[in-house]
PDB file of C-alpha atoms in Angstrom:
ATOM      1  CA  ALA A 198     140.415 102.841 120.042  1.00 72.00           C
ATOM      2  CA  GLN A 199     138.850 104.355 116.385  1.00 79.00           C
ATOM      3  CA  SER A 200     141.418 102.107 113.153  1.00 91.00           C
ATOM      4  CA  VAL A 201     141.596 102.450 109.368  1.00 96.00           C
ATOM      5  CA  SER A 202     141.315 100.228 106.752  1.00 95.00           C
ATOM      6  CA  GLN A 203     142.861 101.289 102.984  1.00 95.00           C
ATOM      7  CA  HIS A 204     142.325  98.598 101.316  1.00 86.00           C
ATOM      8  CA  ASN A 205     144.543  98.316  97.226  1.00 78.00           C
ATOM      9  CA  HIS A 206     147.126  99.348  98.365  1.00 87.00           C
ATOM     10  CA  HIS A 207     149.540  99.994  95.169  1.00 93.00           C
ATOM     11  CA  VAL A 208     147.106 101.409  92.223  1.00 96.00           C
ATOM     12  CA  ILE A 209     148.862 102.109  88.396  1.00 97.00           C
ATOM     13  CA  LEU A 210     146.315 104.092  85.857  1.00 96.00           C
ATOM     14  CA  SER A 211     146.519 105.803  82.549  1.00 97.00           C
ATOM     15  CA  GLU A 212     145.843 109.429  82.589  1.00 97.00           C
ATOM     16  CA  ALA A 213     141.799 110.518  82.228  1.00 97.00           C
ATOM     17  CA  ALA A 214     141.117 107.233  83.884  1.00 97.00           C
ATOM     18  CA  SER A 215     138.943 107.396  87.131  1.00 97.00           C
ATOM     19  CA  LEU A 216     140.041 107.194  90.533  1.00 97.00           C
ATOM     20  CA  GLU A 217     138.489 105.603  93.786  1.00 97.00           C
ATOM     21  CA  LEU A 218     140.216 104.949  96.437  1.00 97.00           C
ATOM     22  CA  GLY A 219     137.963 102.925  99.550  1.00 97.00           C
ATOM     23  CA  CYS A 220     137.777 103.884 103.187  1.00 97.00           C
ATOM     24  CA  ASN A 221     136.839 102.190 105.880  1.00 97.00           C
ATOM     25  CA  TYR A 222     137.105 103.212 110.448  1.00 96.00           C
ATOM     26  CA  SER A 223     136.118 100.388 112.547  1.00 93.00           C
ATOM     27  CA  TYR A 224     134.949 103.397 115.410  1.00 87.00           C
ATOM     28  CA  GLY A 225     131.407 104.019 117.646  1.00 80.00           C
ATOM     29  CA  GLY A 226     131.376 107.639 117.674  1.00 86.00           C
ATOM     30  CA  THR A 227     130.819 110.349 115.702  1.00 89.00           C
ATOM     31  CA  VAL A 228     133.956 110.627 113.393  1.00 91.00           C
ATOM     32  CA  ASN A 229     135.755 114.033 112.211  1.00 94.00           C
ATOM     33  CA  LEU A 230     137.242 112.156 108.599  1.00 96.00           C
ATOM     34  CA  PHE A 231     140.069 113.232 106.105  1.00 96.00           C
ATOM     35  CA  TRP A 232     142.299 112.543 103.607  1.00 97.00           C
ATOM     36  CA  TYR A 233     145.703 113.022 102.955  1.00 97.00           C
ATOM     37  CA  VAL A 234     147.996 113.138 100.283  1.00 97.00           C
ATOM     38  CA  GLN A 235     151.692 113.340 100.419  1.00 95.00           C
ATOM     39  CA  TYR A 236     153.561 113.790  96.642  1.00 95.00           C
ATOM     40  CA  PRO A 237     156.803 112.389  96.322  1.00 92.00           C
ATOM     41  CA  GLY A 238     159.487 113.823  98.612  1.00 89.00           C
ATOM     42  CA  GLN A 239     156.842 116.907 100.122  1.00 91.00           C
ATOM     43  CA  HIS A 240     154.588 116.788 103.244  1.00 91.00           C
ATOM     44  CA  LEU A 241     151.720 115.697 103.936  1.00 95.00           C
ATOM     45  CA  GLN A 242     148.838 118.027 102.995  1.00 95.00           C
ATOM     46  CA  LEU A 243     145.287 117.966 103.984  1.00 94.00           C
ATOM     47  CA  LEU A 244     143.083 117.456 100.005  1.00 95.00           C
ATOM     48  CA  LEU A 245     139.953 117.440 102.221  1.00 94.00           C
ATOM     49  CA  LYS A 246     137.522 117.042 105.557  1.00 94.00           C
ATOM     50  CA  TYR A 247     134.107 115.751 107.098  1.00 95.00           C
ATOM     51  CA  PHE A 248     133.327 116.922 109.069  1.00 93.00           C
ATOM     52  CA  SER A 249     129.331 117.546 109.743  1.00 92.00           C
ATOM     53  CA  GLY A 250     126.701 118.013 107.318  1.00 94.00           C
ATOM     54  CA  ASP A 251     126.316 117.733 103.527  1.00 95.00           C
ATOM     55  CA  PRO A 252     128.402 114.157 102.799  1.00 95.00           C
ATOM     56  CA  LEU A 253     129.861 114.522  99.672  1.00 97.00           C
ATOM     57  CA  VAL A 254     132.616 116.750  99.944  1.00 97.00           C
ATOM     58  CA  LYS A 255     134.628 118.564  97.684  1.00 95.00           C
ATOM     59  CA  GLY A 256     138.392 118.847  98.204  1.00 92.00           C
ATOM     60  CA  ILE A 257     141.591 120.861  95.926  1.00 90.00           C
ATOM     61  CA  LYS A 258     142.654 119.765  92.221  1.00 93.00           C
ATOM     62  CA  GLY A 259     139.033 117.843  92.076  1.00 95.00           C
ATOM     63  CA  PHE A 260     138.816 115.295  95.530  1.00 97.00           C
ATOM     64  CA  GLU A 261     135.658 114.997  96.028  1.00 97.00           C
ATOM     65  CA  ALA A 262     134.507 112.895  99.265  1.00 98.00           C
ATOM     66  CA  GLU A 263     131.189 110.873 100.074  1.00 97.00           C
ATOM     67  CA  PHE A 264     131.205 110.225 103.710  1.00 96.00           C
ATOM     68  CA  ILE A 265     128.351 106.875 103.672  1.00 95.00           C
ATOM     69  CA  LYS A 266     127.017 106.473 107.794  1.00 92.00           C
ATOM     70  CA  SER A 267     125.754 103.497 107.205  1.00 93.00           C
ATOM     71  CA  LYS A 268     129.091 101.864 106.278  1.00 94.00           C
ATOM     72  CA  PHE A 269     131.630 103.758 107.901  1.00 95.00           C
ATOM     73  CA  SER A 270     132.747 105.194 104.493  1.00 96.00           C
ATOM     74  CA  PHE A 271     134.247 107.954 103.537  1.00 97.00           C
ATOM     75  CA  ASN A 272     135.372 107.006  99.550  1.00 97.00           C
ATOM     76  CA  LEU A 273     137.997 109.202  97.866  1.00 97.00           C
ATOM     77  CA  ARG A 274     136.682 110.999  93.958  1.00 97.00           C
ATOM     78  CA  LYS A 275     138.221 112.160  90.879  1.00 97.00           C
ATOM     79  CA  PRO A 276     136.810 111.988  87.898  1.00 97.00           C
ATOM     80  CA  SER A 277     139.980 112.028  85.250  1.00 97.00           C
ATOM     81  CA  VAL A 278     143.176 112.300  86.628  1.00 97.00           C
ATOM     82  CA  GLN A 279     146.307 113.823  85.541  1.00 97.00           C
ATOM     83  CA  TRP A 280     150.071 112.138  86.402  1.00 96.00           C
ATOM     84  CA  SER A 281     150.480 115.024  89.102  1.00 96.00           C
ATOM     85  CA  ASP A 282     148.233 112.716  90.988  1.00 97.00           C
ATOM     86  CA  THR A 283     150.530 110.604  91.480  1.00 97.00           C
ATOM     87  CA  ALA A 284     150.865 110.302  95.210  1.00 97.00           C
ATOM     88  CA  GLU A 285     150.482 108.874  97.879  1.00 96.00           C
ATOM     89  CA  TYR A 286     147.398 109.230 100.396  1.00 98.00           C
ATOM     90  CA  PHE A 287     145.532 109.132 103.439  1.00 97.00           C
ATOM     91  CA  CYS A 288     142.602 108.595 105.362  1.00 97.00           C
ATOM     92  CA  ALA A 289     142.307 109.780 108.622  1.00 96.00           C
ATOM     93  CA  VAL A 290     139.422 109.733 111.320  1.00 95.00           C
ATOM     94  CA  THR A 291     139.491 111.593 115.255  1.00 92.00           C
ATOM     95  CA  PRO A 292     136.741 110.891 117.364  1.00 88.00           C
ATOM     96  CA  VAL A 293     133.830 114.321 117.665  1.00 86.00           C
ATOM     97  CA  GLY A 294     134.806 115.447 120.789  1.00 79.00           C
ATOM     98  CA  GLY A 295     137.735 113.351 122.053  1.00 71.00           C
ATOM     99  CA  ASN A 296     141.141 113.481 121.905  1.00 77.00           C
ATOM    100  CA  ASN A 297     142.846 115.124 119.303  1.00 80.00           C
ATOM    101  CA  ARG A 298     144.734 111.660 117.366  1.00 89.00           C
ATOM    102  CA  LEU A 299     144.443 110.743 114.033  1.00 93.00           C
ATOM    103  CA  ALA A 300     144.069 107.590 113.294  1.00 94.00           C
ATOM    104  CA  PHE A 301     144.917 106.887 109.550  1.00 96.00           C
ATOM    105  CA  GLY A 302     145.095 104.228 107.730  1.00 96.00           C
ATOM    106  CA  LYS A 303     147.903 102.074 105.537  1.00 95.00           C
ATOM    107  CA  GLY A 304     147.690 104.738 102.767  1.00 96.00           C
ATOM    108  CA  ASN A 305     147.299 103.907  99.400  1.00 96.00           C
ATOM    109  CA  GLN A 306     150.491 104.833  96.952  1.00 96.00           C
ATOM    110  CA  VAL A 307     148.802 105.488  93.263  1.00 97.00           C
ATOM    111  CA  VAL A 308     151.113 105.996  90.437  1.00 97.00           C
ATOM    112  CA  VAL A 309     149.060 107.560  87.297  1.00 97.00           C
ATOM    113  CA  ILE A 310     150.702 106.975  83.385  1.00 96.00           C
ATOM    114  CA  PRO A 311     150.955 109.379  81.599  1.00 92.00           C
TER     115      PRO A 311
ATOM    116  CA  LYS B 137     151.344 132.023 107.179  1.00 68.00           C
ATOM    117  CA  ALA B 138     154.776 130.753 107.599  1.00 81.00           C
ATOM    118  CA  GLY B 139     153.454 126.564 107.518  1.00 93.00           C
ATOM    119  CA  VAL B 140     155.190 124.031 110.452  1.00 97.00           C
ATOM    120  CA  THR B 141     158.634 124.180 110.781  1.00 97.00           C
ATOM    121  CA  GLN B 142     160.578 120.786 111.608  1.00 98.00           C
ATOM    122  CA  THR B 143     164.148 121.028 112.321  1.00 97.00           C
ATOM    123  CA  PRO B 144     166.693 119.175 111.172  1.00 97.00           C
ATOM    124  CA  ARG B 145     165.399 117.643 108.035  1.00 97.00           C
ATOM    125  CA  TYR B 146     167.708 115.239 108.022  1.00 97.00           C
ATOM    126  CA  LEU B 147     169.123 112.852 111.295  1.00 97.00           C
ATOM    127  CA  ILE B 148     171.590 109.700 111.214  1.00 98.00           C
ATOM    128  CA  LYS B 149     172.790 108.627 114.733  1.00 98.00           C
ATOM    129  CA  THR B 150     174.292 105.290 116.407  1.00 98.00           C
ATOM    130  CA  ARG B 151     172.450 102.767 117.788  1.00 98.00           C
ATOM    131  CA  GLY B 152     172.915 103.669 122.008  1.00 98.00           C
ATOM    132  CA  GLN B 153     172.608 107.629 121.408  1.00 98.00           C
ATOM    133  CA  GLN B 154     170.077 110.291 121.976  1.00 98.00           C
ATOM    134  CA  VAL B 155     168.387 112.856 119.846  1.00 98.00           C
ATOM    135  CA  THR B 156     165.932 115.262 120.125  1.00 98.00           C
ATOM    136  CA  LEU B 157     163.385 116.604 116.922  1.00 98.00           C
ATOM    137  CA  SER B 158     162.557 120.490 116.944  1.00 98.00           C
ATOM    138  CA  CYS B 159     159.457 121.922 115.862  1.00 98.00           C
ATOM    139  CA  SER B 160     157.864 124.909 115.151  1.00 98.00           C
ATOM    140  CA  PRO B 161     153.569 125.239 114.210  1.00 97.00           C
ATOM    141  CA  ILE B 162     152.279 127.460 112.673  1.00 96.00           C
ATOM    142  CA  SER B 163     151.246 130.870 114.198  1.00 94.00           C
ATOM    143  CA  GLY B 164     148.198 130.699 116.322  1.00 93.00           C
ATOM    144  CA  HIS B 165     147.762 127.305 117.009  1.00 93.00           C
ATOM    145  CA  ARG B 166     148.470 126.161 120.199  1.00 93.00           C
ATOM    146  CA  SER B 167     148.025 122.087 119.293  1.00 93.00           C
ATOM    147  CA  VAL B 168     151.117 120.127 118.970  1.00 95.00           C
ATOM    148  CA  SER B 169     150.852 116.178 117.717  1.00 96.00           C
ATOM    149  CA  TRP B 170     153.921 113.911 116.785  1.00 98.00           C
ATOM    150  CA  TYR B 171     153.741 111.197 114.772  1.00 98.00           C
ATOM    151  CA  GLN B 172     156.258 108.428 113.693  1.00 98.00           C
ATOM    152  CA  GLN B 173     156.060 107.301 109.493  1.00 96.00           C
ATOM    153  CA  THR B 174     157.671 103.672 108.687  1.00 95.00           C
ATOM    154  CA  PRO B 175     157.090 101.930 105.477  1.00 91.00           C
ATOM    155  CA  GLY B 176     155.519  98.750 107.711  1.00 89.00           C
ATOM    156  CA  GLN B 177     153.708 100.617 110.585  1.00 92.00           C
ATOM    157  CA  GLY B 178     152.677 103.078 108.423  1.00 93.00           C
ATOM    158  CA  LEU B 179     151.441 106.692 110.462  1.00 95.00           C
ATOM    159  CA  GLN B 180     151.340 106.190 114.371  1.00 96.00           C
ATOM    160  CA  PHE B 181     150.415 109.123 117.207  1.00 96.00           C
ATOM    161  CA  LEU B 182     153.445 109.687 119.302  1.00 97.00           C
ATOM    162  CA  PHE B 183     151.739 111.820 121.854  1.00 94.00           C
ATOM    163  CA  GLU B 184     149.834 115.853 121.696  1.00 94.00           C
ATOM    164  CA  TYR B 185     150.927 118.730 123.999  1.00 94.00           C
ATOM    165  CA  PHE B 186     148.529 121.651 124.067  1.00 93.00           C
ATOM    166  CA  SER B 187     149.577 124.646 126.537  1.00 91.00           C
ATOM    167  CA  GLU B 188     152.406 123.092 127.109  1.00 94.00           C
ATOM    168  CA  THR B 189     150.762 120.085 128.890  1.00 94.00           C
ATOM    169  CA  GLN B 190     150.466 116.043 127.491  1.00 93.00           C
ATOM    170  CA  ARG B 191     147.046 115.633 126.047  1.00 91.00           C
ATOM    171  CA  ASN B 192     147.087 112.058 124.613  1.00 89.00           C
ATOM    172  CA  LYS B 193     150.443 109.737 123.802  1.00 93.00           C
ATOM    173  CA  GLY B 194     150.015 106.580 121.966  1.00 93.00           C
ATOM    174  CA  ASN B 195     151.757 103.478 122.341  1.00 93.00           C
ATOM    175  CA  PHE B 196     155.199 103.884 122.104  1.00 96.00           C
ATOM    176  CA  PRO B 197     158.025 103.249 124.611  1.00 96.00           C
ATOM    177  CA  GLY B 198     159.433 105.414 127.964  1.00 96.00           C
ATOM    178  CA  ARG B 199     162.246 106.689 125.541  1.00 97.00           C
ATOM    179  CA  PHE B 200     159.909 109.161 123.531  1.00 98.00           C
ATOM    180  CA  SER B 201     159.176 111.294 125.066  1.00 97.00           C
ATOM    181  CA  GLY B 202     158.055 115.632 124.620  1.00 97.00           C
ATOM    182  CA  ARG B 203     157.915 118.935 126.042  1.00 97.00           C
ATOM    183  CA  GLN B 204     156.513 122.122 124.146  1.00 97.00           C
ATOM    184  CA  PHE B 205     157.283 125.619 125.139  1.00 97.00           C
ATOM    185  CA  SER B 206     155.588 128.169 126.211  1.00 96.00           C
ATOM    186  CA  ASN B 207     155.792 130.117 122.631  1.00 95.00           C
ATOM    187  CA  SER B 208     154.233 126.206 121.570  1.00 96.00           C
ATOM    188  CA  ARG B 209     158.002 125.181 119.855  1.00 98.00           C
ATOM    189  CA  SER B 210     158.154 120.937 120.104  1.00 98.00           C
ATOM    190  CA  GLU B 211     160.148 118.708 121.174  1.00 98.00           C
ATOM    191  CA  MET B 212     160.141 115.241 121.465  1.00 98.00           C
ATOM    192  CA  ASN B 213     162.752 113.308 122.333  1.00 98.00           C
ATOM    193  CA  VAL B 214     164.356 109.286 121.616  1.00 98.00           C
ATOM    194  CA  SER B 215     166.505 107.700 124.007  1.00 96.00           C
ATOM    195  CA  THR B 216     168.766 104.677 124.259  1.00 97.00           C
ATOM    196  CA  LEU B 217     168.136 104.750 120.191  1.00 98.00           C
ATOM    197  CA  GLU B 218     167.562 101.767 118.225  1.00 98.00           C
ATOM    198  CA  LEU B 219     167.471 100.315 114.611  1.00 97.00           C
ATOM    199  CA  GLY B 220     163.670 100.312 114.269  1.00 96.00           C
ATOM    200  CA  ASP B 221     163.741 103.950 115.168  1.00 98.00           C
ATOM    201  CA  SER B 222     164.279 104.377 111.079  1.00 98.00           C
ATOM    202  CA  ALA B 223     162.129 107.107 110.609  1.00 98.00           C
ATOM    203  CA  LEU B 224     159.690 109.770 109.178  1.00 97.00           C
ATOM    204  CA  TYR B 225     158.526 112.093 112.493  1.00 98.00           C
ATOM    205  CA  LEU B 226     156.657 114.116 111.480  1.00 98.00           C
ATOM    206  CA  CYS B 227     154.587 116.917 113.485  1.00 97.00           C
ATOM    207  CA  ALA B 228     151.763 118.920 113.346  1.00 96.00           C
ATOM    208  CA  SER B 229     149.971 121.717 113.970  1.00 95.00           C
ATOM    209  CA  SER B 230     146.410 122.998 114.804  1.00 93.00           C
ATOM    210  CA  MET B 231     144.823 125.471 116.188  1.00 88.00           C
ATOM    211  CA  ASP B 232     143.162 125.185 119.876  1.00 76.00           C
ATOM    212  CA  ARG B 233     143.444 121.466 119.800  1.00 67.00           C
ATOM    213  CA  GLY B 234     141.062 121.981 116.860  1.00 76.00           C
ATOM    214  CA  PRO B 235     140.444 118.634 114.470  1.00 84.00           C
ATOM    215  CA  GLU B 236     142.075 120.075 111.320  1.00 90.00           C
ATOM    216  CA  GLN B 237     146.327 119.133 111.161  1.00 93.00           C
ATOM    217  CA  TYR B 238     148.601 120.320 109.375  1.00 95.00           C
ATOM    218  CA  PHE B 239     152.124 118.973 108.844  1.00 97.00           C
ATOM    219  CA  GLY B 240     155.207 119.835 109.017  1.00 97.00           C
ATOM    220  CA  PRO B 241     157.534 117.920 106.777  1.00 96.00           C
ATOM    221  CA  GLY B 242     159.066 115.945 109.132  1.00 97.00           C
ATOM    222  CA  THR B 243     162.521 114.519 110.468  1.00 97.00           C
ATOM    223  CA  ARG B 244     163.840 111.316 108.532  1.00 97.00           C
ATOM    224  CA  LEU B 245     165.462 109.395 111.391  1.00 98.00           C
ATOM    225  CA  THR B 246     168.215 107.107 110.484  1.00 98.00           C
ATOM    226  CA  VAL B 247     169.804 105.020 113.217  1.00 98.00           C
ATOM    227  CA  THR B 248     173.324 102.975 111.942  1.00 97.00           C
TER     228      THR B 248
END
């Protein structure tokens, strides 16, 4: 079964700072990769996804993520955060061609101070 | 297009009771998955239904069950509730078991 690790569970930063959240997964085969975001009081929303092709993917609200196959990583980045980016961010994986079960990391609670 | 809807949004139950939660997927989506979210364990997969058949099941006791109807709506049931079942239960839908899943707002279950 696949597993996902996210480090630095709590992140506090000031507006305009850059954000990078790490995500490492454990699985021997090919995977689909996702970042979901949960804003306070709102439901999980898909931020971006990687299925194949260009390992650098761009999502909504200026976020991007890079898939590095050799490192089993899918790190999320944003060059300049805003107060409205305060949220919990979850990395998730599911095997290609396998079951549709998403395996989630524990999440990163990000607080952006104005 | 309307998103995934879940009812009820909040529930308070007593230990030993049972509960049924409902999920309506996005129109045209035939796959429905359920997840449990708790502060300690995070997001954990419960089960997936496609065309009224359970396709996958997570590592939860038999007290947790579900079903899917011909219109793709799904219900999950938890019998003999325990305090540890207090959680946010999330439903997600996808097209024809595609990997991209869209989540509903969840049902917040509190067991007292």
